[in-house]
Coordinates of C-alpha atoms and ligand atoms in Angstrom, one line a residue:
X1 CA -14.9 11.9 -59.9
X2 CA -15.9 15.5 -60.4
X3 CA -17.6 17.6 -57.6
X4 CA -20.4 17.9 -59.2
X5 CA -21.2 14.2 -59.6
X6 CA -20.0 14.0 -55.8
X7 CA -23.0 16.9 -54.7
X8 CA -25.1 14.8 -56.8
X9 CA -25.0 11.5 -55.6
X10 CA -25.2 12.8 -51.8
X11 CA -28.2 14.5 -52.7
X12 CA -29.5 11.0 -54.8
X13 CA -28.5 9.5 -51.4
X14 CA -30.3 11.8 -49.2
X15 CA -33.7 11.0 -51.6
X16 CA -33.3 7.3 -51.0
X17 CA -32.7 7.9 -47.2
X18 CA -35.8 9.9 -47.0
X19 CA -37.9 7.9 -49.0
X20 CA -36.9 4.4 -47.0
X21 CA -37.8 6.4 -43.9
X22 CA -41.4 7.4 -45.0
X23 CA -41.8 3.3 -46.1
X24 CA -40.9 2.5 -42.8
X25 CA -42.7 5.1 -41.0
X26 CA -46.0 4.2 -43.3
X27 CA -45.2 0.9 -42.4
X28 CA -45.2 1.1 -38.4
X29 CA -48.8 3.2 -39.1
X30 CA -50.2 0.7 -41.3
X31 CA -49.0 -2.9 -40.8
X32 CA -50.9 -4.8 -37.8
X33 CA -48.3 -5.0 -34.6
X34 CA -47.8 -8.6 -34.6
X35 CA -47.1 -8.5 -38.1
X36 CA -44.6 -5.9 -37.3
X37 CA -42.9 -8.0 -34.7
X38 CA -42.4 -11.0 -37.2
X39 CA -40.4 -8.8 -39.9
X40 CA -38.5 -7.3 -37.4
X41 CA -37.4 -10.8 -35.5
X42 CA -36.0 -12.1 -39.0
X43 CA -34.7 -9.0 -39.7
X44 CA -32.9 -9.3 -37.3
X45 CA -31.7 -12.9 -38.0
X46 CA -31.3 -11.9 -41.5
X47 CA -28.5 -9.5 -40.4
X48 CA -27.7 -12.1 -37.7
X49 CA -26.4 -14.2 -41.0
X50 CA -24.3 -11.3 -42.4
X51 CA -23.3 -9.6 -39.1
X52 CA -20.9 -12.0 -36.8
X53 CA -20.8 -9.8 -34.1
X54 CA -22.3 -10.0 -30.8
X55 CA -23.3 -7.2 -28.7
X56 CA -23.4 -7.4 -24.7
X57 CA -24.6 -4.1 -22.9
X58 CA -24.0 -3.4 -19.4
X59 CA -26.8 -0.9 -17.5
X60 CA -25.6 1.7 -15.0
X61 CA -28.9 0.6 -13.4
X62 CA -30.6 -2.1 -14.1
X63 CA -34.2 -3.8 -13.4
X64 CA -35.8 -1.1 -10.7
X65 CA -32.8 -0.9 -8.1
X66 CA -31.6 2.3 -6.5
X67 CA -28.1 0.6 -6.4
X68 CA -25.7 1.2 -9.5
X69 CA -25.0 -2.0 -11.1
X70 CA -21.8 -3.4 -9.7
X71 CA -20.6 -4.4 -13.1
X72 CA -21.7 -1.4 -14.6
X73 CA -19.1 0.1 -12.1
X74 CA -15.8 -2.3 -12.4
X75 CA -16.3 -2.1 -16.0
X76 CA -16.0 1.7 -15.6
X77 CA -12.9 1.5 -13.5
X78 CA -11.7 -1.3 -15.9
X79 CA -11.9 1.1 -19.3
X80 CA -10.8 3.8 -17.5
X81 CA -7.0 2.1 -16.7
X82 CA -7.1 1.3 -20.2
X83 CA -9.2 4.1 -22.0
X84 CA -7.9 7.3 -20.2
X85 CA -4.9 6.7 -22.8
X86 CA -6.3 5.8 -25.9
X87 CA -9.8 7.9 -25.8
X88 CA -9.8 11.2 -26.7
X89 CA -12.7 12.6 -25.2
X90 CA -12.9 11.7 -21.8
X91 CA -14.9 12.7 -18.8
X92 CA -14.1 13.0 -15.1
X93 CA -16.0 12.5 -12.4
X94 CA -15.3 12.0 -8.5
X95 CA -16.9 8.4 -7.1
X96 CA -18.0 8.2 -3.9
X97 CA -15.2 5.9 -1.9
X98 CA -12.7 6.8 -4.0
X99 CA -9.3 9.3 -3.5
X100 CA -8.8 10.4 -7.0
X101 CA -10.9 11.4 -9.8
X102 CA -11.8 8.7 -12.3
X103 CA -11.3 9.4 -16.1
X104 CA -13.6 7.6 -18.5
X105 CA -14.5 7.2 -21.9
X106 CA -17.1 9.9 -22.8
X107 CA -20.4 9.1 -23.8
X108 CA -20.8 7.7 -27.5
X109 CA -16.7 7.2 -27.5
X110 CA -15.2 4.1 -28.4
X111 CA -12.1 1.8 -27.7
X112 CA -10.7 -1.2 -28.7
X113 CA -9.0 -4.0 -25.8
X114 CA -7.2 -6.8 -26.9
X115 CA -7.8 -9.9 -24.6
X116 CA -5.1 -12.5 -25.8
X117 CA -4.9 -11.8 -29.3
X118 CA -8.9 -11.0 -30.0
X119 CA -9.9 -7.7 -30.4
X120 CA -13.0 -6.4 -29.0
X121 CA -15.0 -2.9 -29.0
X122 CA -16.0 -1.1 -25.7
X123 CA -18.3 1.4 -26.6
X124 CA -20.1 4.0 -24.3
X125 CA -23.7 4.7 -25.1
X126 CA -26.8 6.6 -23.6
X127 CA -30.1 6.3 -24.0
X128 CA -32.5 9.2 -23.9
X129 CA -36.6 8.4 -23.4
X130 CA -38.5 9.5 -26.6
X131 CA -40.6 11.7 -24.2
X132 CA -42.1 15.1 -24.9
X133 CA -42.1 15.8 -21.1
X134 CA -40.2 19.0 -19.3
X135 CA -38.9 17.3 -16.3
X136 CA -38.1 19.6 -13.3
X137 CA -35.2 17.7 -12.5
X138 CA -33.0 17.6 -15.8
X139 CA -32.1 14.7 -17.5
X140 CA -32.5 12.3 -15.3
X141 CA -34.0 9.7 -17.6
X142 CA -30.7 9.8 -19.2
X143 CA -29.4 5.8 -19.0
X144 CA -26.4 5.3 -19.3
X145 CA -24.5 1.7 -20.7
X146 CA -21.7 0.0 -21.9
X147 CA -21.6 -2.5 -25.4
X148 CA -18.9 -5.2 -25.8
X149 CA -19.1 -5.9 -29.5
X150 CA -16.9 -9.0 -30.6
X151 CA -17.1 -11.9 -32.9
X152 CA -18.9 -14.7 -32.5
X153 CA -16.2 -17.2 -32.7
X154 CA -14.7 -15.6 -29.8
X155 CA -18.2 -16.2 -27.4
X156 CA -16.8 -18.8 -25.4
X157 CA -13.7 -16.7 -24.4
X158 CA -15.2 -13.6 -23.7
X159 CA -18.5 -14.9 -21.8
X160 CA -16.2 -17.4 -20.1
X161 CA -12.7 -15.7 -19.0
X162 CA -12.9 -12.1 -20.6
X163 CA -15.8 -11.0 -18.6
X164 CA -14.2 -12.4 -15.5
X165 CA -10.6 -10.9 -16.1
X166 CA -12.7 -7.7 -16.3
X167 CA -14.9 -7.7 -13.2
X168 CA -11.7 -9.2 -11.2
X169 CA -9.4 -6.0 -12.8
X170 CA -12.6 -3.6 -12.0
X171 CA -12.7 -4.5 -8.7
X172 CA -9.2 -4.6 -7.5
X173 CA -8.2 -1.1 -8.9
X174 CA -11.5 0.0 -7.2
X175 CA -10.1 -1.3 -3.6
X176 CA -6.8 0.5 -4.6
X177 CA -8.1 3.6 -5.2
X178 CA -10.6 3.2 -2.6
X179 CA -11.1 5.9 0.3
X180 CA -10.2 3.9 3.7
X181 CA -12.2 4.5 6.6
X182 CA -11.7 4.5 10.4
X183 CA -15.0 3.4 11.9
X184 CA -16.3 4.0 15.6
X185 CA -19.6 2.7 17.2
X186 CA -22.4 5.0 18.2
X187 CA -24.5 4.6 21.6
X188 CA -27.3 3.1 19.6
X189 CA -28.8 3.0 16.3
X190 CA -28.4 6.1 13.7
X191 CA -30.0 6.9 10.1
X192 CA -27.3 7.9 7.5
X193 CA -29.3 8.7 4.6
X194 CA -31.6 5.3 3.8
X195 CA -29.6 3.4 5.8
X196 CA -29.4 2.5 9.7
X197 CA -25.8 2.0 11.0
X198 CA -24.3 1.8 14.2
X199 CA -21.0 3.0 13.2
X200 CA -20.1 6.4 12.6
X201 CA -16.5 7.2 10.5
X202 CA -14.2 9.2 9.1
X203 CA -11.7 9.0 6.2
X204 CA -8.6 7.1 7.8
X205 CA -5.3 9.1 7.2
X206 CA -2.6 7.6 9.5
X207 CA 0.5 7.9 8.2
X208 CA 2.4 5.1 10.0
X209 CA 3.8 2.1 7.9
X210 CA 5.7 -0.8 9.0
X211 CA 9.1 1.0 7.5
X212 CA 8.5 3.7 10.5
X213 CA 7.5 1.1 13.2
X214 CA 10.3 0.7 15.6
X215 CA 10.5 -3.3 16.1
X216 CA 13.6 -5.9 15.4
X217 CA 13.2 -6.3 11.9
X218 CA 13.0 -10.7 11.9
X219 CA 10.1 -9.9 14.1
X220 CA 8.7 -7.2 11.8
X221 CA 8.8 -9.7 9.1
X222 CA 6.8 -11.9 10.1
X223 CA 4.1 -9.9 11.2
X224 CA 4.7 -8.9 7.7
X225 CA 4.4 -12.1 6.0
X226 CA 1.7 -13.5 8.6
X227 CA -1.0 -10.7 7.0
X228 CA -0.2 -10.7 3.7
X229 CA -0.7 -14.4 3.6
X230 CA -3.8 -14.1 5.3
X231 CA -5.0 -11.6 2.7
X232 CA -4.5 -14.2 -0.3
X233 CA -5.5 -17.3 1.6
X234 CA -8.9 -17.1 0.4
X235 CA -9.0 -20.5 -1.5
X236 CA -7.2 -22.0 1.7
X237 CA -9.2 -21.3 4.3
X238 CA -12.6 -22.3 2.7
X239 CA -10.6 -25.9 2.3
X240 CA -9.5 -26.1 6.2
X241 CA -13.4 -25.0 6.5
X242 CA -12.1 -21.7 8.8
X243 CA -13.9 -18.9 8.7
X244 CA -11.6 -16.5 6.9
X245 CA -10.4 -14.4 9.9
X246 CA -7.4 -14.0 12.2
X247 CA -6.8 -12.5 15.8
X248 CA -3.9 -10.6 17.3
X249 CA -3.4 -9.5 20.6
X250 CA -0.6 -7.0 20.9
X251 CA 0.8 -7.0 24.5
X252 CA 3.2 -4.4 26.1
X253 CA 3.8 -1.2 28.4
X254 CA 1.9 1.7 27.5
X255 CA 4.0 3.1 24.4
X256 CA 5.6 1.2 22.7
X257 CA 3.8 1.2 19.6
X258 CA 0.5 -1.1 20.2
X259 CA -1.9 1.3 18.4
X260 CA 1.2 2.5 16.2
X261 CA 1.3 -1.4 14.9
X262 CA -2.8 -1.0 14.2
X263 CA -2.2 1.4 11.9
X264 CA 0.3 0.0 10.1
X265 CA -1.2 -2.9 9.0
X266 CA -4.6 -1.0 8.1
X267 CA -1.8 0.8 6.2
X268 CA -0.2 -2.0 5.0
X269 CA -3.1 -4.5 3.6
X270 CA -5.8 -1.4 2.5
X271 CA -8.4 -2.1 5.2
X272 CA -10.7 -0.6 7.0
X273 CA -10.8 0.1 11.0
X274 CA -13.5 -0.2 13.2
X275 CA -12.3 0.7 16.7
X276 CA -14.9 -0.7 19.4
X277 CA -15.5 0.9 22.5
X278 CA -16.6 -1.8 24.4
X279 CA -17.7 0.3 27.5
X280 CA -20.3 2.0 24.8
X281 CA -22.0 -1.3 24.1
X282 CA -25.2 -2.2 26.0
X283 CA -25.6 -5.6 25.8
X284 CA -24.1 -8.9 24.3
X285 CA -27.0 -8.6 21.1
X286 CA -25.8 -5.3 20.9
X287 CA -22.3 -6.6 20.3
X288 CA -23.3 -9.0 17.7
X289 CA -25.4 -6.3 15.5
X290 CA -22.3 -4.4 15.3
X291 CA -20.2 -6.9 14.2
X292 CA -22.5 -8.3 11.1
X293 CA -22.7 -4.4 10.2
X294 CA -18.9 -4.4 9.4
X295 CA -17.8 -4.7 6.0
X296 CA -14.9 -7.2 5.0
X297 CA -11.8 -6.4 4.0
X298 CA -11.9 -4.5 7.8
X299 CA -9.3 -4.8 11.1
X300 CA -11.7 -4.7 14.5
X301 CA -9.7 -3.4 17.2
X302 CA -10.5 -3.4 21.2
X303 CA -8.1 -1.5 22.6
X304 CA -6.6 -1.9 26.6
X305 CA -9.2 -5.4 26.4
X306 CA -8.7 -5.9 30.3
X307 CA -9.8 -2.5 31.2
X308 CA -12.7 -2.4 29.0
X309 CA -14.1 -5.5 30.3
X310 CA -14.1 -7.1 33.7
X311 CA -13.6 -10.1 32.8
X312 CA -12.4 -11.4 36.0
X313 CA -15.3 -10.0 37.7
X314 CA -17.4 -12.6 36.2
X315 CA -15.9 -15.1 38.8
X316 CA -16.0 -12.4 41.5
X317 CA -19.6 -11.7 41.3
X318 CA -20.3 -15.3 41.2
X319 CA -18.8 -16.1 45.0
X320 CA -20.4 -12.4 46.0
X321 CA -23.8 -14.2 45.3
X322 CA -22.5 -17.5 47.0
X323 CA -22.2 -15.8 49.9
X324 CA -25.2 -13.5 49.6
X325 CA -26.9 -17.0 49.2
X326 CA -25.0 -18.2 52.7
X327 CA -26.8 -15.6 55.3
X328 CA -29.7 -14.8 53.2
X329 CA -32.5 -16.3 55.3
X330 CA -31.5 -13.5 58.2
X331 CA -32.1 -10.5 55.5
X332 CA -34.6 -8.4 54.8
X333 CA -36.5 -9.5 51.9
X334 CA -37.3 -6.2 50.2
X335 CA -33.9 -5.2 50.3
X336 CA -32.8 -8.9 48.9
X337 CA -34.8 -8.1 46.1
X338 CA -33.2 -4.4 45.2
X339 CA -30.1 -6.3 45.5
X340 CA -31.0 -9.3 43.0
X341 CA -32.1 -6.1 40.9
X342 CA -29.2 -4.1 40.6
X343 CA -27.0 -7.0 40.0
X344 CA -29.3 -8.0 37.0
X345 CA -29.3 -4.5 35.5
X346 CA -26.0 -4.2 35.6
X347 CA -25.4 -7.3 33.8
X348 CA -27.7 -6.1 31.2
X349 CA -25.6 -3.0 30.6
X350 CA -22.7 -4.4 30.4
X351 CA -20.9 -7.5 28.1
X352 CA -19.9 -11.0 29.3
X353 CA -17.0 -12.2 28.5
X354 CA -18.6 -15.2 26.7
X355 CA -20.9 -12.5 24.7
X356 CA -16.9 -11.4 23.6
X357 CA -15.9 -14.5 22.8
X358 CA -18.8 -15.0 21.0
X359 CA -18.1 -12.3 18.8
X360 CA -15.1 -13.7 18.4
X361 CA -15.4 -16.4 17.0
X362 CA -19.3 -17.5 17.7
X363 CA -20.8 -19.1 13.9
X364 CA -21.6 -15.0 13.5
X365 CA -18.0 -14.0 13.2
X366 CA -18.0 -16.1 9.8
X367 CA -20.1 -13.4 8.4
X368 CA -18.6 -11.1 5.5
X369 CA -15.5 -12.8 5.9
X370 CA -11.7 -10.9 5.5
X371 CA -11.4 -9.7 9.0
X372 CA -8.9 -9.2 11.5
X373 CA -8.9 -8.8 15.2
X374 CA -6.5 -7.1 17.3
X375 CA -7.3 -6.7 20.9
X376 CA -4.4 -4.5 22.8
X377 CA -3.0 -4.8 26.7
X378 CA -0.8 -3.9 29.2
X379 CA -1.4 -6.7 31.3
X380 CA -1.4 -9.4 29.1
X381 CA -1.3 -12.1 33.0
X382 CA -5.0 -10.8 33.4
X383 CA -6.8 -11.5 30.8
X384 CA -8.7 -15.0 30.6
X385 CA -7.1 -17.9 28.9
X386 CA -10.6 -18.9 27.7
X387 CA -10.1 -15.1 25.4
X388 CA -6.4 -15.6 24.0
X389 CA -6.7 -18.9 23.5
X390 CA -4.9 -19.7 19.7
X391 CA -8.2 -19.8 16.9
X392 CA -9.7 -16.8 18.9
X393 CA -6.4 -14.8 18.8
X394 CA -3.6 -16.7 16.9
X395 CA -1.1 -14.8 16.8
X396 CA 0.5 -13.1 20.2
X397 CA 2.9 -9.9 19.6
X398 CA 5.0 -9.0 22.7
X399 CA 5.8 -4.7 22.3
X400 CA 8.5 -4.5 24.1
X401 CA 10.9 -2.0 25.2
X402 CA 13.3 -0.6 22.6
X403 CA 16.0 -2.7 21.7
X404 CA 18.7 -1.2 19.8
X405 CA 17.6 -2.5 16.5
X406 CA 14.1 -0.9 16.9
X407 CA 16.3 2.0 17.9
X408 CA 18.7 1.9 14.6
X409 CA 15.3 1.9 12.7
X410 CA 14.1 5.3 14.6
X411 CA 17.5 6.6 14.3
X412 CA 16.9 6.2 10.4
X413 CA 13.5 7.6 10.7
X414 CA 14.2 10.8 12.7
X415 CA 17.9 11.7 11.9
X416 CA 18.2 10.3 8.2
X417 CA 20.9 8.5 10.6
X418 CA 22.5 4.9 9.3
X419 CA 25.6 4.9 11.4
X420 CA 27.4 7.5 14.6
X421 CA 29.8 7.1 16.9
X422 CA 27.5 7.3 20.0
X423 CA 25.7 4.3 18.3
X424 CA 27.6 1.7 20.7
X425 CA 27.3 4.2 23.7
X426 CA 23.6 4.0 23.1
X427 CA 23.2 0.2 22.5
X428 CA 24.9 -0.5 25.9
X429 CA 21.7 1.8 27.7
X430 CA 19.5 0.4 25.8
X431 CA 20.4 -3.0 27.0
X432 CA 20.6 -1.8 30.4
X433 CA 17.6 0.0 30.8
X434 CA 14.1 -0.2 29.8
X435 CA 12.8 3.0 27.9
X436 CA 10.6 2.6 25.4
X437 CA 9.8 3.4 21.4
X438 CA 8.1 6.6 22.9
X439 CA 10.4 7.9 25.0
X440 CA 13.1 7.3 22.3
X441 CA 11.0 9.0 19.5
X442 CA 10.6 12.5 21.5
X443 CA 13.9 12.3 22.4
X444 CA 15.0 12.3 19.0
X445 CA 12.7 14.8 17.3
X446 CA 14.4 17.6 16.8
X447 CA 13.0 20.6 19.1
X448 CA 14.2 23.5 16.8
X449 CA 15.9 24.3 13.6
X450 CA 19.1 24.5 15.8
X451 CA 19.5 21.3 16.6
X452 CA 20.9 18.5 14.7
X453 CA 21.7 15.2 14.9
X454 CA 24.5 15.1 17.5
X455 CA 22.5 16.9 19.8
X456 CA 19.0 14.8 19.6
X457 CA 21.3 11.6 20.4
X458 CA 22.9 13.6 22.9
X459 CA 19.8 14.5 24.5
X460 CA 18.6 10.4 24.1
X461 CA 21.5 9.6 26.0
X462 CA 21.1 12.0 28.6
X463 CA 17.3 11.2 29.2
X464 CA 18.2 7.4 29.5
X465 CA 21.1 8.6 32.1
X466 CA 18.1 10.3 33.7
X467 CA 15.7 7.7 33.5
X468 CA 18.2 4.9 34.5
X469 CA 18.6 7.2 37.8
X470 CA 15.1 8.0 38.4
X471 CA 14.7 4.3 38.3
X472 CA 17.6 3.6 40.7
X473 CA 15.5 6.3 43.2
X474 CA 12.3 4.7 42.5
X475 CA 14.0 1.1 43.5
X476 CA 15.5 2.8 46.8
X477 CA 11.8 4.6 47.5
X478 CA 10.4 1.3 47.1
X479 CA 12.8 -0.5 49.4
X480 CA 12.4 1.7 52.0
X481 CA 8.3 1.5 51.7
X482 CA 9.0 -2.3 51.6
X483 CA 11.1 -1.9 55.0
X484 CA 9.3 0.1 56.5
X485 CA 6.0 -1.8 55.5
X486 CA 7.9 -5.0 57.5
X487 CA 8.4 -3.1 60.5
X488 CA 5.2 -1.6 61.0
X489 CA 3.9 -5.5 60.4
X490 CA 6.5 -6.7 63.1
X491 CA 5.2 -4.4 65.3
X492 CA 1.6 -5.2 64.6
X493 CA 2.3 -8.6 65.7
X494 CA 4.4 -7.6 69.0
X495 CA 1.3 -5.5 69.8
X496 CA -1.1 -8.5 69.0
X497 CA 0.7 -11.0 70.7
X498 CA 1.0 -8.3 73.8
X499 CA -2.7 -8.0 73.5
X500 CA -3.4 -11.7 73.6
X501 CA -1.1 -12.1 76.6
X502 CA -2.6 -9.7 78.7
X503 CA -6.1 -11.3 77.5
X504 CA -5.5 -14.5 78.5
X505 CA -3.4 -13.2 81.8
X506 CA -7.3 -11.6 82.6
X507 CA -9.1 -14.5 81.7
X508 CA -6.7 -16.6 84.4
X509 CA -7.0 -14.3 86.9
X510 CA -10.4 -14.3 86.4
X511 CA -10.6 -18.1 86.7
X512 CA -8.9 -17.9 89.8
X513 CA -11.2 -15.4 91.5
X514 CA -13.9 -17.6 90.4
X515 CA -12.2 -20.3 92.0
X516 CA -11.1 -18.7 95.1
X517 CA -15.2 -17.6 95.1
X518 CA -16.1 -21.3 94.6
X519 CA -13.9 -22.7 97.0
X520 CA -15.2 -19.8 99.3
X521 CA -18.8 -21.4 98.6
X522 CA -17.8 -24.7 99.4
X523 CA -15.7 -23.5 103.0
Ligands
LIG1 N1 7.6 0.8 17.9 C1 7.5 2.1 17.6 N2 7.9 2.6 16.5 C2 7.7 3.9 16.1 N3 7.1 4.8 16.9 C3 6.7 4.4 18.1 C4 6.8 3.0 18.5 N4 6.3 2.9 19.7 C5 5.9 4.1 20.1 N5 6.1 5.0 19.1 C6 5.7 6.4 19.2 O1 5.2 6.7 20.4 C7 3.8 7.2 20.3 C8 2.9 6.3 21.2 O2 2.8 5.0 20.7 P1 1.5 4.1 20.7 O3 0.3 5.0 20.9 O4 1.5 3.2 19.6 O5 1.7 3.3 22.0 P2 0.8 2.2 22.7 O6 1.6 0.9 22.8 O7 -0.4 2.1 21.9 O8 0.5 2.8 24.1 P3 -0.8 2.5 25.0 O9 -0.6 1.1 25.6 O10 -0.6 3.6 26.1 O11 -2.0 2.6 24.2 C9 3.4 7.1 18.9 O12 2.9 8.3 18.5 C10 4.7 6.8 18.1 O13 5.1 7.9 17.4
LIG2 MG1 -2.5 2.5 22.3

């Protein structure tokens, strides 16, 4: 074919295309509406007949909501995993939640994604309004959408597993690449934007893993295995008809890695934290509006439980009023009534313990599911058995003092150090005194580009020679106090039974005057 006849039939072409468009233009002037309805339904099934493809669009915003869709969005994260390598025009954008910047298709690009052995056609469209209107505020009109275009023969697949695959895919790269927030509770209600929330965060960035937590490794493990299995056990929980949630209450002296731990696992299973400060919680309705406003997927921590929370004042307070109740008739009514006051206001600014165990495991602890509880202690003796009990906090971990595994593991961590001679050296203290995870972590943290490994385990074993004497005084000071303590009690008692003596000495001689008098009388 020659040029010319090329030029020529584009221009033939460009006749016909102009001529069809003033028919159909003529057409939608002319022809009554309804009229115009019924050619263009069975146009369409005409081309329904020739054309065995069906289309499925997906609206960034659909119907009148202010929220993007939620499909609209996996489907985004979805095509970008698979697009941002195949699409050559792509576009970037930042997501609110999210760490990294998300690549995806640009608009009006296309790509193809196989789904066992069918191919099928993601396309990215947008509409813009037909409008002759200026708007102040740009293109906001603009709607945005996604079309699947497959075959028909392939509906079933596609509506019934494809779709599915796509949503689940969408959503778990989304809680991967999701922004993970530590959360703490306000004194009150606050407005963030629309919304009213009683938490307040910040984006959670703590770098401890269970690889730098200091802890015998079989015990490790199963802390390990314990959460991930929660994480999956969906499906199984729903058939033991438990709400899908776990406690932990992490028990120990003050460092040796309680909070450390937390941390870990919100590092570990890609939660969220929301850290409760009890003491900032008015009341027990309080407590329950802050725990439906937590999302799933979260770790609800209450750190040092038994000093947040009186909980054996509960039992205290009720013999106080017992014995209030005893001499009452002989006090002064106004002032009984300032009394029954203040005890009622302070119960009202403060949580029960039963409002806590509500929360724990009350029917509103079911709500949102996915959620872990940690509570934290030094004194694990005082807390109330009613609080620990396994099903509100299944899973007790003793943080103990370092053992020499947990120290092996720090060694590792701090010195890049697998093996030394001191090691056995060190092992021996370790086993004879108590230090813990702390103590063992500054010591081995190099001060200053001088020193090196030899001289951190050096210093270790010196501040455990240290410690094991402080100790040894601490013992003696305390054994003296102790003795000392008995004494003065002996001598108490001398002086108390001296007292008594000469008391009932007095009262006999006083007898016997009375007697003598008496007998006087009677002479
Ligand atoms: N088991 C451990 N593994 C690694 N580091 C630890 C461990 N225990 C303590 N540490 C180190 O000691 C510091 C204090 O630990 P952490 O705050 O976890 O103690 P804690 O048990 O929560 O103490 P407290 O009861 O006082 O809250 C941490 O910064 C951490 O670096
Ligand atoms: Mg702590």
């Amino acid at each position: 074919m020659t040029k010319m006849a090329v030029g020529e039939m584009l221009t033939q072409l460009g006749s016909t295309m102009a001529g069809l468009m003033f028919i159909w233009a003529m057409f939608k002037q002319y022809f009554p509406f309804d009229l115009q309805n019924h050619i263009e339904q069975y146009a369409h099934k005409l081309i329904g007949l020739v054309y065995p493809y069906i289309q499925i669009t997906f609206h960034e915003y659909s119907g009148d909501g202010f929220e993007r869709s939620k499909a609209y969005a996996a489907i985004e994260r979805y095509l970008s995993s698979n697009s941002s390598s195949r699409a050559k025009r792509l576009k970037a954008d930042m997501v609110r939640d999210s760490k990294s910047l998300i690549l995806s298709m640009d608009d009006h690009e296309e790509i193809t994604d196989e789904f066992r052995g069918i191919k099928l056609k993601w396309a990215s469209r947008k509409t813009t309004p037909n409008r002759q209107v200026i708007s102040f505020y740009g293109d906001n009109d603009e709607k945005l959408y996604y079309k699947l275009t497959f075959h028909r023969r392939h509906r079933e697949i596609v509506t019934g597993t494809y779709l599915n695959h796509v949503m689940e895919e969408g959503k778990a790269i989304g809680v991967k690449s999701r922004q993970r927030k530590i959360f703490t509770n306000n004194r009150g209600e606050q407005w963030v934007g629309s919304r009213r929330t009683m938490w307040s965060h910040v984006v959670f960035e703590h770098p401890a893993t269970f690889d730098t937590l200091a802890m015998e490794p079989k015990k490790k493990q199963e802390i390990i295995n314990d959460l991930i299995t929660f994480t999956k056990s969906k499906d199984y929980y729903k058939k033991i008809g438990k709400a899908w949630k776990r406690g932990y209450l992490l028990f120990g002296p003050p460092g040796t890695g309680k909070s450390t731990m937390i941390a870990a696992m919100a590092n570990l299973i890609e939660y969220d934290i929301y850290d409760l400060e009890l003491t900032a919680v008015k009341d027990n309705s309080e407590l329950r509006k802050l725990l439906i406003d937590t999302s799933g997927k979260s770790i609800i921590v209450i750190e040092d439980i038994d000093c947040s929370l009186d909980l054996t004042g509960q039992r205290k307070k009720k013999e106080k009023e017992k014995g209030e109740k005893k001499d009452g008739d002989k006090a002064n009514p106004i002032e009984e009534e300032k009394k029954k006051k203040d005890a009622e206001d302070s119960k009202d600014s403060k949580v029960t313990l039963s409002g806590l165990l509500n929360f724990i495991d009350g029917l509103w602890s079911a709500c949102g599911g996915e959620k872990i509880i940690v509570f934290t202690t030094n004194y694990v003796e005082k807390l109330d058995p009613a609080l620990i009990r396994r099903g509100r906090m299944d899973k007790h971990i003793e943080m103990s003092y370092c053992s020499f595994e947990a120290f092996k593991v720090l060694a590792r961590n701090y010195l890049d150090l697998e093996s030394h001679d001191s090691f056995e050296t060190i092992r021996g203290l370790l086993e004879e005194n108590k230090i813990t995870p702390a103590d063992v972590a500054e010591n081995l943290m190099p001060k200053s580009s001088e020193e090196d490994a030899d001289t951190c385990l050096k210093n270790l074993m010196e501040a455990i020679e240290r410690l094991k004497e402080e100790a040894r005084l601490k013992a003696e000071e305390e054994e003296k106090a102790k003795a000392e303590e008995e004494e003065e009690r002996l001598k108490a008692e001398k002086e108390k039974e001296k007292e008594q003596k000469s008391a009932e000495e007095e009262k006999e001689k006083k007898t016997s005057v009375a007697e003598v008098k008496e007998n006087g009388v009677i002479t």
